[in-house]
Protein backbone atom coordinates (compact mmCIF):
# COMPACT_ATOMS: atom_id res chain seq x y z
CA UNK A 1 0.00 0.00 0.00
CA UNK A 2 1.37 3.39 -1.03
CA UNK A 3 1.12 5.82 1.87
CA UNK A 4 2.74 8.81 0.09
CA UNK A 5 1.42 10.11 -3.21
CA UNK A 6 0.22 13.22 -5.01
CA UNK A 7 -3.58 13.48 -4.74
CA UNK A 8 -5.62 14.43 -7.77
CA UNK A 9 -8.38 17.05 -7.64
CA UNK A 10 -11.84 15.59 -7.22
CA UNK A 11 -13.03 17.86 -10.01
CA UNK A 12 -11.39 19.95 -12.67
CA UNK A 13 -14.07 22.66 -12.58
CA UNK A 14 -14.79 25.35 -10.03
CA UNK A 15 -18.08 27.17 -10.47
CA UNK A 16 -17.86 30.91 -9.85
CA UNK A 17 -21.57 31.58 -9.91
CA UNK A 18 -22.75 31.02 -13.48
CA UNK A 19 -19.14 30.96 -14.78
CA UNK A 20 -17.30 27.61 -14.71
CA UNK A 21 -13.57 27.98 -14.09
CA UNK A 22 -11.89 24.97 -15.61
CA UNK A 23 -8.46 24.04 -14.30
CA UNK A 24 -7.15 22.98 -17.70
CA UNK A 25 -8.11 26.25 -19.38
CA UNK A 26 -6.86 28.26 -16.41
CA UNK A 27 -3.39 26.68 -16.65
CA UNK A 28 -3.24 27.35 -20.39
CA UNK A 29 -4.21 31.01 -19.92
CA UNK A 30 -1.72 31.57 -17.09
CA UNK A 31 0.99 29.94 -19.18
CA UNK A 32 0.31 32.27 -22.12
CA UNK A 33 0.51 35.37 -19.92
CA UNK A 34 3.77 34.23 -18.33
CA UNK A 35 5.28 33.42 -21.74
CA UNK A 36 4.40 36.89 -23.07
CA UNK A 37 5.79 38.54 -19.93
CA UNK A 38 9.12 36.70 -20.19
CA UNK A 39 9.28 37.28 -23.93
CA UNK A 40 8.58 40.99 -23.52
CA UNK A 41 11.45 41.42 -21.04
CA UNK A 42 13.85 39.56 -23.31
CA UNK A 43 12.68 41.50 -26.36
CA UNK A 44 13.29 44.85 -24.64
CA UNK A 45 16.74 43.64 -23.55
CA UNK A 46 17.48 42.89 -27.22
CA UNK A 47 16.60 46.46 -28.18
CA UNK A 48 12.93 46.01 -29.07
CA UNK A 49 9.86 47.98 -28.05
CA UNK A 50 7.65 47.09 -25.10
CA UNK A 51 4.37 45.56 -26.24
CA UNK A 52 5.64 44.14 -29.51
CA UNK A 53 5.74 40.56 -28.20
CA UNK A 54 2.12 40.84 -27.03
CA UNK A 55 0.99 42.31 -30.35
CA UNK A 56 2.45 39.38 -32.27
CA UNK A 57 1.19 36.89 -29.68
CA UNK A 58 -2.34 38.04 -30.55
CA UNK A 59 -1.75 36.26 -33.85
CA UNK A 60 0.38 33.37 -32.61
CA UNK A 61 -1.76 32.17 -29.68
CA UNK A 62 -5.06 31.56 -31.53
CA UNK A 63 -3.21 29.84 -34.36
CA UNK A 64 -1.33 27.75 -31.82
CA UNK A 65 -4.49 26.64 -30.02
CA UNK A 66 -6.12 25.62 -33.28
CA UNK A 67 -2.99 23.80 -34.41
CA UNK A 68 -2.59 22.00 -31.10
CA UNK A 69 -6.19 20.84 -31.14
CA UNK A 70 -6.02 19.73 -34.77
CA UNK A 71 -2.92 17.63 -34.10
CA UNK A 72 -4.59 15.94 -31.14
CA UNK A 73 -7.85 15.24 -32.98
CA UNK A 74 -6.06 13.91 -36.08
CA UNK A 75 -3.69 11.63 -34.17
CA UNK A 76 -6.43 10.44 -31.76
CA UNK A 77 -9.35 10.53 -34.16
CA UNK A 78 -10.82 7.34 -32.67
CA UNK A 79 -11.73 9.31 -29.54
CA UNK A 80 -14.07 11.53 -31.53
CA UNK A 81 -15.02 9.68 -34.70
CA UNK A 82 -15.00 6.07 -33.52
CA UNK A 83 -18.04 3.94 -32.85
CA UNK A 84 -20.24 5.40 -30.14
CA UNK A 85 -18.22 8.63 -29.97
CA UNK A 86 -19.61 12.12 -30.47
CA UNK A 87 -17.66 14.20 -32.99
CA UNK A 88 -18.83 17.39 -31.28
CA UNK A 89 -16.44 16.56 -28.44
CA UNK A 90 -13.59 17.44 -30.81
CA UNK A 91 -14.40 21.12 -30.16
CA UNK A 92 -14.42 20.78 -26.37
CA UNK A 93 -10.87 21.92 -25.86
CA UNK A 94 -11.42 22.48 -22.12
CA UNK A 95 -11.64 18.72 -21.65
CA UNK A 96 -7.98 18.42 -22.56
CA UNK A 97 -6.12 17.44 -25.67
CA UNK A 98 -3.54 19.80 -27.19
CA UNK A 99 -0.62 18.54 -29.24
CA UNK A 100 2.47 20.69 -28.75
CA UNK A 101 3.72 19.79 -32.22
CA UNK A 102 0.67 21.25 -33.91
CA UNK A 103 0.61 24.21 -31.55
CA UNK A 104 4.19 25.19 -32.41
CA UNK A 105 3.74 24.60 -36.15
CA UNK A 106 0.54 26.59 -36.63
CA UNK A 107 1.52 29.09 -33.93
CA UNK A 108 4.65 29.83 -35.95
CA UNK A 109 2.44 30.65 -38.93
CA UNK A 110 0.45 33.11 -36.84
CA UNK A 111 3.67 34.63 -35.49
CA UNK A 112 5.00 35.01 -39.04
CA UNK A 113 1.89 36.97 -40.00
CA UNK A 114 2.26 39.21 -36.95
CA UNK A 115 5.97 39.77 -37.61
CA UNK A 116 5.31 40.65 -41.24
CA UNK A 117 2.83 43.27 -40.16
CA UNK A 118 5.43 44.83 -37.85
CA UNK A 119 8.42 44.36 -40.20
CA UNK A 120 10.17 42.25 -37.56
CA UNK A 121 12.35 39.18 -38.25
CA UNK A 122 10.55 36.07 -37.04
CA UNK A 123 13.74 34.27 -35.85
CA UNK A 124 14.61 37.16 -33.50
CA UNK A 125 11.09 37.19 -32.05
CA UNK A 126 11.17 33.41 -31.62
CA UNK A 127 14.51 33.64 -29.79
CA UNK A 128 13.05 36.13 -27.33
CA UNK A 129 9.98 33.99 -26.69
CA UNK A 130 11.67 30.55 -26.52
CA UNK A 131 12.21 30.32 -22.72
CA UNK A 132 8.71 31.71 -22.13
CA UNK A 133 7.19 28.98 -24.28
CA UNK A 134 8.96 26.33 -22.21
CA UNK A 135 7.67 27.89 -18.97
CA UNK A 136 4.16 28.09 -20.47
CA UNK A 137 4.34 24.36 -21.21
CA UNK A 138 5.47 23.69 -17.64
CA UNK A 139 2.43 25.54 -16.32
CA UNK A 140 0.04 24.11 -18.89
CA UNK A 141 0.95 20.53 -18.00
CA UNK A 142 -0.71 20.99 -14.63
CA UNK A 143 -3.96 21.21 -16.52
CA UNK A 144 -3.53 17.48 -17.11
CA UNK A 145 -3.41 17.01 -13.36
CA UNK A 146 -6.82 18.68 -13.02
CA UNK A 147 -8.20 16.34 -15.69
CA UNK A 148 -6.44 13.23 -14.28
CA UNK A 149 -4.72 12.48 -17.56
CA UNK A 150 -1.21 12.13 -18.96
CA UNK A 151 0.07 9.71 -16.34
CA UNK A 152 2.47 6.80 -16.74
CA UNK A 153 2.87 3.26 -15.56
CA UNK A 154 1.79 2.13 -12.09
CA UNK A 155 4.34 2.88 -9.36
CA UNK A 156 4.68 3.01 -5.57
CA UNK A 157 7.10 5.96 -5.56
CA UNK A 158 6.34 8.66 -2.99
CA UNK A 159 5.67 11.18 -5.76
CA UNK A 160 3.22 8.95 -7.62
CA UNK A 161 -0.07 10.56 -8.59
CA UNK A 162 -3.29 8.97 -7.41
CA UNK A 163 -5.87 8.48 -10.14
CA UNK A 164 -9.51 7.73 -9.40
CA UNK A 165 -11.56 5.19 -11.33
CA UNK A 166 -13.42 6.40 -14.43
CA UNK A 167 -14.74 5.09 -17.73
CA UNK A 168 -11.34 4.90 -19.41
CA UNK A 169 -9.01 4.43 -16.43
CA UNK A 170 -8.45 2.28 -13.35
CA UNK A 171 -7.87 3.63 -9.88
CA UNK A 172 -4.32 3.48 -8.60
CA UNK A 173 -1.04 5.34 -8.25
CA UNK A 174 0.95 6.08 -11.41
CA UNK A 175 4.04 7.89 -12.63
CA UNK A 176 3.11 11.60 -12.85
CA UNK A 177 4.43 12.11 -16.36
CA UNK A 178 2.77 15.51 -16.45
CA UNK A 179 5.01 16.48 -13.51
CA UNK A 180 8.10 15.03 -15.16
CA UNK A 181 7.45 17.04 -18.32
CA UNK A 182 6.67 20.17 -16.32
CA UNK A 183 10.00 19.98 -14.50
CA UNK A 184 11.82 19.17 -17.73
CA UNK A 185 10.35 22.27 -19.39
CA UNK A 186 11.56 24.45 -16.52
CA UNK A 187 15.04 23.00 -17.04
CA UNK A 188 14.81 23.70 -20.78
CA UNK A 189 13.90 27.34 -20.10
CA UNK A 190 16.89 27.76 -17.78
CA UNK A 191 19.17 26.09 -20.33
CA UNK A 192 18.08 28.42 -23.12
CA UNK A 193 18.48 31.52 -20.93
CA UNK A 194 21.97 30.44 -19.87
CA UNK A 195 23.12 29.51 -23.39
CA UNK A 196 21.70 32.71 -24.85
CA UNK A 197 23.62 34.84 -22.35
CA UNK A 198 26.80 32.79 -22.66
CA UNK A 199 26.97 32.40 -26.45
CA UNK A 200 24.80 35.32 -27.68
CA UNK A 201 22.51 33.10 -29.74
CA UNK A 202 20.70 34.77 -32.60
CA UNK A 203 18.85 34.22 -35.88
CA UNK A 204 16.54 31.60 -34.34
CA UNK A 205 19.18 29.47 -32.66
CA UNK A 206 17.84 30.02 -29.15
CA UNK A 207 14.47 28.75 -30.35
CA UNK A 208 16.14 25.79 -32.06
CA UNK A 209 17.91 24.93 -28.82
CA UNK A 210 14.59 25.00 -26.97
CA UNK A 211 13.02 22.67 -29.54
CA UNK A 212 15.93 20.21 -29.47
CA UNK A 213 16.09 20.15 -25.67
CA UNK A 214 12.35 19.68 -25.30
CA UNK A 215 12.29 16.83 -27.82
CA UNK A 216 15.03 15.04 -25.89
CA UNK A 217 12.93 14.96 -22.74
CA UNK A 218 9.67 14.27 -24.52
CA UNK A 219 11.10 11.14 -26.14
CA UNK A 220 11.88 9.38 -22.83
CA UNK A 221 8.74 10.63 -21.09
CA UNK A 222 6.64 8.99 -23.81
CA UNK A 223 8.01 5.59 -22.76
CA UNK A 224 6.35 5.98 -19.35
CA UNK A 225 2.90 6.80 -20.67
CA UNK A 226 0.21 4.13 -20.78
CA UNK A 227 -2.58 6.00 -22.55
CA UNK A 228 -3.67 4.84 -25.97
CA UNK A 229 -1.52 5.97 -28.87
CA UNK A 230 -0.66 5.00 -32.42
CA UNK A 231 2.55 3.00 -32.82
CA UNK A 232 4.94 2.97 -35.77
CA UNK A 233 7.64 0.27 -35.87
CA UNK A 234 7.06 -0.42 -32.21
CA UNK A 235 7.38 3.22 -31.08
CA UNK A 236 4.67 5.67 -30.13
CA UNK A 237 3.90 8.25 -32.78
CA UNK A 238 5.02 11.09 -30.50
CA UNK A 239 8.42 9.43 -30.08
CA UNK A 240 8.97 9.44 -33.83
CA UNK A 241 7.77 13.03 -34.02
CA UNK A 242 10.20 14.02 -31.27
CA UNK A 243 13.09 12.33 -33.07
CA UNK A 244 12.33 13.98 -36.41
CA UNK A 245 11.80 17.44 -34.93
CA UNK A 246 14.99 17.07 -32.87
CA UNK A 247 17.03 16.34 -35.99
CA UNK A 248 15.48 19.30 -37.82
CA UNK A 249 16.23 21.65 -34.92
CA UNK A 250 19.85 20.52 -34.63
CA UNK A 251 20.33 20.84 -38.39
CA UNK A 252 18.93 24.37 -38.36
CA UNK A 253 21.16 25.30 -35.40
CA UNK A 254 24.34 24.12 -37.14
CA UNK A 255 23.54 25.56 -40.59
CA UNK A 256 22.38 28.89 -39.16
CA UNK A 257 25.56 29.25 -37.11
CA UNK A 258 27.65 28.86 -40.28
CA UNK A 259 25.57 31.06 -42.57
CA UNK A 260 24.65 33.81 -40.09
CA UNK A 261 27.00 33.80 -37.09
CA UNK A 262 26.47 36.21 -34.24
CA UNK A 263 23.28 37.94 -33.21
CA UNK A 264 21.05 40.52 -34.87
CA UNK A 265 22.15 44.06 -34.07
CA UNK A 266 18.70 45.54 -34.76
CA UNK A 267 15.59 43.47 -34.01
CA UNK A 268 12.99 46.19 -34.45
CA UNK A 269 13.49 49.17 -36.78
CA UNK A 270 11.04 51.30 -34.81
CA UNK A 271 12.73 50.82 -31.44
CA UNK A 272 12.93 54.02 -29.31
CA UNK A 273 16.73 54.28 -29.30
CA UNK A 274 16.92 54.12 -33.06
CA UNK A 275 14.09 56.60 -33.49
CA UNK A 276 15.68 59.08 -31.10
CA UNK A 277 19.03 58.79 -32.82
CA UNK A 278 17.47 59.42 -36.22
CA UNK A 279 15.48 62.33 -34.87
CA UNK A 280 18.57 63.97 -33.38
CA UNK A 281 20.44 63.62 -36.64
CA UNK A 282 17.78 64.67 -39.16
CA UNK A 283 14.94 66.45 -37.38
CA UNK A 284 16.78 68.82 -35.09
CA UNK A 285 14.62 71.81 -34.16
CA UNK A 286 16.41 75.14 -34.67
CA UNK A 287 14.55 76.55 -31.65
CA UNK A 288 16.45 74.11 -29.45
CA UNK A 289 19.76 75.89 -30.13
CA UNK A 290 21.55 77.63 -27.30
CA UNK A 291 20.30 81.24 -27.02
CA UNK A 292 23.80 82.54 -26.55
CA UNK A 293 24.86 80.85 -29.78
CA UNK A 294 21.88 82.33 -31.54
CA UNK A 295 22.74 85.80 -30.28
CA UNK A 296 26.32 85.42 -31.35
CA UNK A 297 25.25 84.25 -34.77
CA UNK A 298 22.94 87.24 -35.17
CA UNK A 299 25.69 89.68 -34.24
CA UNK A 300 28.19 88.07 -36.53
CA UNK A 301 26.10 87.31 -39.57
CA UNK A 302 23.20 89.76 -39.55
CA UNK A 303 24.95 92.99 -38.55
CA UNK A 304 25.04 95.52 -41.46
CA UNK A 305 28.38 96.15 -43.07
CA UNK A 306 29.76 99.53 -41.84
CA UNK A 307 33.03 101.30 -41.88
CA UNK A 308 35.23 100.37 -38.97
CA UNK A 309 34.97 102.86 -36.16
CA UNK A 310 37.93 105.19 -35.79
CA UNK A 311 39.22 106.96 -32.75
CA UNK A 312 38.18 110.61 -32.58
CA UNK A 313 41.47 111.51 -30.94
CA UNK A 314 44.37 112.02 -33.33
CA UNK A 315 47.39 109.88 -32.93
CA UNK A 316 50.17 111.31 -30.86
CA UNK A 317 52.57 111.30 -33.82
CA UNK A 318 50.01 113.06 -35.94
CA UNK A 319 49.73 115.79 -33.33
CA UNK A 320 53.48 116.38 -33.34
CA UNK A 321 53.63 116.51 -37.12
CA UNK A 322 50.62 118.82 -37.35
CA UNK A 323 51.84 121.33 -34.70
CA UNK A 324 53.93 124.36 -35.96
CA UNK A 325 57.65 124.23 -35.40
CA UNK A 326 59.06 126.22 -32.55
CA UNK A 327 61.13 129.39 -33.15
CA UNK A 328 64.19 127.69 -31.93
CA UNK A 329 63.90 125.08 -34.53
CA UNK A 330 63.06 127.45 -37.49
CA UNK A 331 66.32 127.94 -39.57
CA UNK A 332 65.01 130.95 -41.53
CA UNK A 333 64.20 132.80 -38.41
CA UNK A 334 67.63 132.03 -36.99
CA UNK A 335 69.33 133.37 -40.11
CA UNK A 336 67.31 136.63 -40.02
CA UNK A 337 68.16 137.16 -36.42
CA UNK A 338 71.80 136.85 -37.19
mmCIF file with all atom_site columns, N, CA, C and O in Angstrom, residues 4-10 142 145 148 160-163 178:
data_model
loop_
_atom_site.group_PDB
_atom_site.id
_atom_site.type_symbol
_atom_site.label_atom_id
_atom_site.label_alt_id
_atom_site.label_comp_id
_atom_site.label_asym_id
_atom_site.label_entity_id
_atom_site.label_seq_id
_atom_site.pdbx_PDB_ins_code
_atom_site.Cartn_x
_atom_site.Cartn_y
_atom_site.Cartn_z
_atom_site.occupancy
_atom_site.B_iso_or_equiv
_atom_site.pdbx_formal_charge
_atom_site.auth_seq_id
_atom_site.auth_comp_id
_atom_site.auth_asym_id
_atom_site.auth_atom_id
_atom_site.pdbx_PDB_model_num
ATOM 1  N N  . UNK A 1 4   ? 2.372   7.472  0.543   1.00 0.00 ? 4   UNK A N  1
ATOM 2  C CA . UNK A 1 4   ? 2.745   8.812  0.085   1.00 0.00 ? 4   UNK A CA 1
ATOM 3  C C  . UNK A 1 4   ? 2.474   8.916  -1.406  1.00 0.00 ? 4   UNK A C  1
ATOM 4  O O  . UNK A 1 4   ? 2.942   8.086  -2.187  1.00 0.00 ? 4   UNK A O  1
ATOM 5  N N  . UNK A 1 5   ? 1.723   9.912  -1.789  1.00 0.00 ? 5   UNK A N  1
ATOM 6  C CA . UNK A 1 5   ? 1.416   10.113 -3.209  1.00 0.00 ? 5   UNK A CA 1
ATOM 7  C C  . UNK A 1 5   ? 0.888   11.533 -3.399  1.00 0.00 ? 5   UNK A C  1
ATOM 8  O O  . UNK A 1 5   ? 0.603   12.250 -2.441  1.00 0.00 ? 5   UNK A O  1
ATOM 9  N N  . UNK A 1 6   ? 0.778   11.922 -4.654  1.00 0.00 ? 6   UNK A N  1
ATOM 10 C CA . UNK A 1 6   ? 0.215   13.223 -5.010  1.00 0.00 ? 6   UNK A CA 1
ATOM 11 C C  . UNK A 1 6   ? -1.277  13.029 -5.267  1.00 0.00 ? 6   UNK A C  1
ATOM 12 O O  . UNK A 1 6   ? -1.658  12.290 -6.187  1.00 0.00 ? 6   UNK A O  1
ATOM 13 N N  . UNK A 1 7   ? -2.137  13.652 -4.495  1.00 0.00 ? 7   UNK A N  1
ATOM 14 C CA . UNK A 1 7   ? -3.576  13.477 -4.740  1.00 0.00 ? 7   UNK A CA 1
ATOM 15 C C  . UNK A 1 7   ? -4.018  14.244 -5.981  1.00 0.00 ? 7   UNK A C  1
ATOM 16 O O  . UNK A 1 7   ? -3.427  15.262 -6.354  1.00 0.00 ? 7   UNK A O  1
ATOM 17 N N  . UNK A 1 8   ? -5.041  13.752 -6.611  1.00 0.00 ? 8   UNK A N  1
ATOM 18 C CA . UNK A 1 8   ? -5.625  14.428 -7.768  1.00 0.00 ? 8   UNK A CA 1
ATOM 19 C C  . UNK A 1 8   ? -6.869  15.193 -7.332  1.00 0.00 ? 8   UNK A C  1
ATOM 20 O O  . UNK A 1 8   ? -7.565  14.776 -6.406  1.00 0.00 ? 8   UNK A O  1
ATOM 21 N N  . UNK A 1 9   ? -7.164  16.310 -7.988  1.00 0.00 ? 9   UNK A N  1
ATOM 22 C CA . UNK A 1 9   ? -8.383  17.048 -7.640  1.00 0.00 ? 9   UNK A CA 1
ATOM 23 C C  . UNK A 1 9   ? -9.618  16.198 -7.887  1.00 0.00 ? 9   UNK A C  1
ATOM 24 O O  . UNK A 1 9   ? -9.670  15.409 -8.847  1.00 0.00 ? 9   UNK A O  1
ATOM 25 N N  . UNK A 1 10  ? -10.598 16.344 -7.037  1.00 0.00 ? 10  UNK A N  1
ATOM 26 C CA . UNK A 1 10  ? -11.842 15.588 -7.216  1.00 0.00 ? 10  UNK A CA 1
ATOM 27 C C  . UNK A 1 10  ? -12.611 16.070 -8.430  1.00 0.00 ? 10  UNK A C  1
ATOM 28 O O  . UNK A 1 10  ? -13.401 15.324 -9.012  1.00 0.00 ? 10  UNK A O  1
ATOM 29 N N  . UNK A 1 142 ? 0.068   21.216 -15.842 1.00 0.00 ? 142 UNK A N  1
ATOM 30 C CA . UNK A 1 142 ? -0.711  20.993 -14.627 1.00 0.00 ? 142 UNK A CA 1
ATOM 31 C C  . UNK A 1 142 ? -2.202  20.960 -14.921 1.00 0.00 ? 142 UNK A C  1
ATOM 32 O O  . UNK A 1 142 ? -2.993  20.514 -14.085 1.00 0.00 ? 142 UNK A O  1
ATOM 33 N N  . UNK A 1 145 ? -3.172  17.474 -14.735 1.00 0.00 ? 145 UNK A N  1
ATOM 34 C CA . UNK A 1 145 ? -3.408  17.015 -13.363 1.00 0.00 ? 145 UNK A CA 1
ATOM 35 C C  . UNK A 1 145 ? -4.862  17.259 -12.962 1.00 0.00 ? 145 UNK A C  1
ATOM 36 O O  . UNK A 1 145 ? -5.495  16.399 -12.337 1.00 0.00 ? 145 UNK A O  1
ATOM 37 N N  . UNK A 1 148 ? -6.887  14.597 -14.568 1.00 0.00 ? 148 UNK A N  1
ATOM 38 C CA . UNK A 1 148 ? -6.436  13.231 -14.279 1.00 0.00 ? 148 UNK A CA 1
ATOM 39 C C  . UNK A 1 148 ? -6.088  12.486 -15.566 1.00 0.00 ? 148 UNK A C  1
ATOM 40 O O  . UNK A 1 148 ? -6.604  11.413 -15.870 1.00 0.00 ? 148 UNK A O  1
ATOM 41 N N  . UNK A 1 160 ? 4.230   9.467  -6.688  1.00 0.00 ? 160 UNK A N  1
ATOM 42 C CA . UNK A 1 160 ? 3.223   8.949  -7.624  1.00 0.00 ? 160 UNK A CA 1
ATOM 43 C C  . UNK A 1 160 ? 1.935   9.776  -7.513  1.00 0.00 ? 160 UNK A C  1
ATOM 44 O O  . UNK A 1 160 ? 1.627   10.342 -6.462  1.00 0.00 ? 160 UNK A O  1
ATOM 45 N N  . UNK A 1 161 ? 1.197   9.834  -8.590  1.00 0.00 ? 161 UNK A N  1
ATOM 46 C CA . UNK A 1 161 ? -0.068  10.556 -8.593  1.00 0.00 ? 161 UNK A CA 1
ATOM 47 C C  . UNK A 1 161 ? -1.201  9.541  -8.452  1.00 0.00 ? 161 UNK A C  1
ATOM 48 O O  . UNK A 1 161 ? -1.186  8.480  -9.084  1.00 0.00 ? 161 UNK A O  1
ATOM 49 N N  . UNK A 1 162 ? -2.158  9.865  -7.616  1.00 0.00 ? 162 UNK A N  1
ATOM 50 C CA . UNK A 1 162 ? -3.291  8.973  -7.406  1.00 0.00 ? 162 UNK A CA 1
ATOM 51 C C  . UNK A 1 162 ? -4.404  9.317  -8.385  1.00 0.00 ? 162 UNK A C  1
ATOM 52 O O  . UNK A 1 162 ? -4.862  10.461 -8.450  1.00 0.00 ? 162 UNK A O  1
ATOM 53 N N  . UNK A 1 163 ? -4.833  8.305  -9.124  1.00 0.00 ? 163 UNK A N  1
ATOM 54 C CA . UNK A 1 163 ? -5.872  8.483  -10.137 1.00 0.00 ? 163 UNK A CA 1
ATOM 55 C C  . UNK A 1 163 ? -7.118  7.727  -9.682  1.00 0.00 ? 163 UNK A C  1
ATOM 56 O O  . UNK A 1 163 ? -7.040  6.572  -9.240  1.00 0.00 ? 163 UNK A O  1
ATOM 57 N N  . UNK A 1 178 ? 3.006   14.084 -16.278 1.00 0.00 ? 178 UNK A N  1
ATOM 58 C CA . UNK A 1 178 ? 2.767   15.510 -16.455 1.00 0.00 ? 178 UNK A CA 1
ATOM 59 C C  . UNK A 1 178 ? 3.749   16.316 -15.603 1.00 0.00 ? 178 UNK A C  1
ATOM 60 O O  . UNK A 1 178 ? 4.237   17.382 -16.014 1.00 0.00 ? 178 UNK A O  1
#
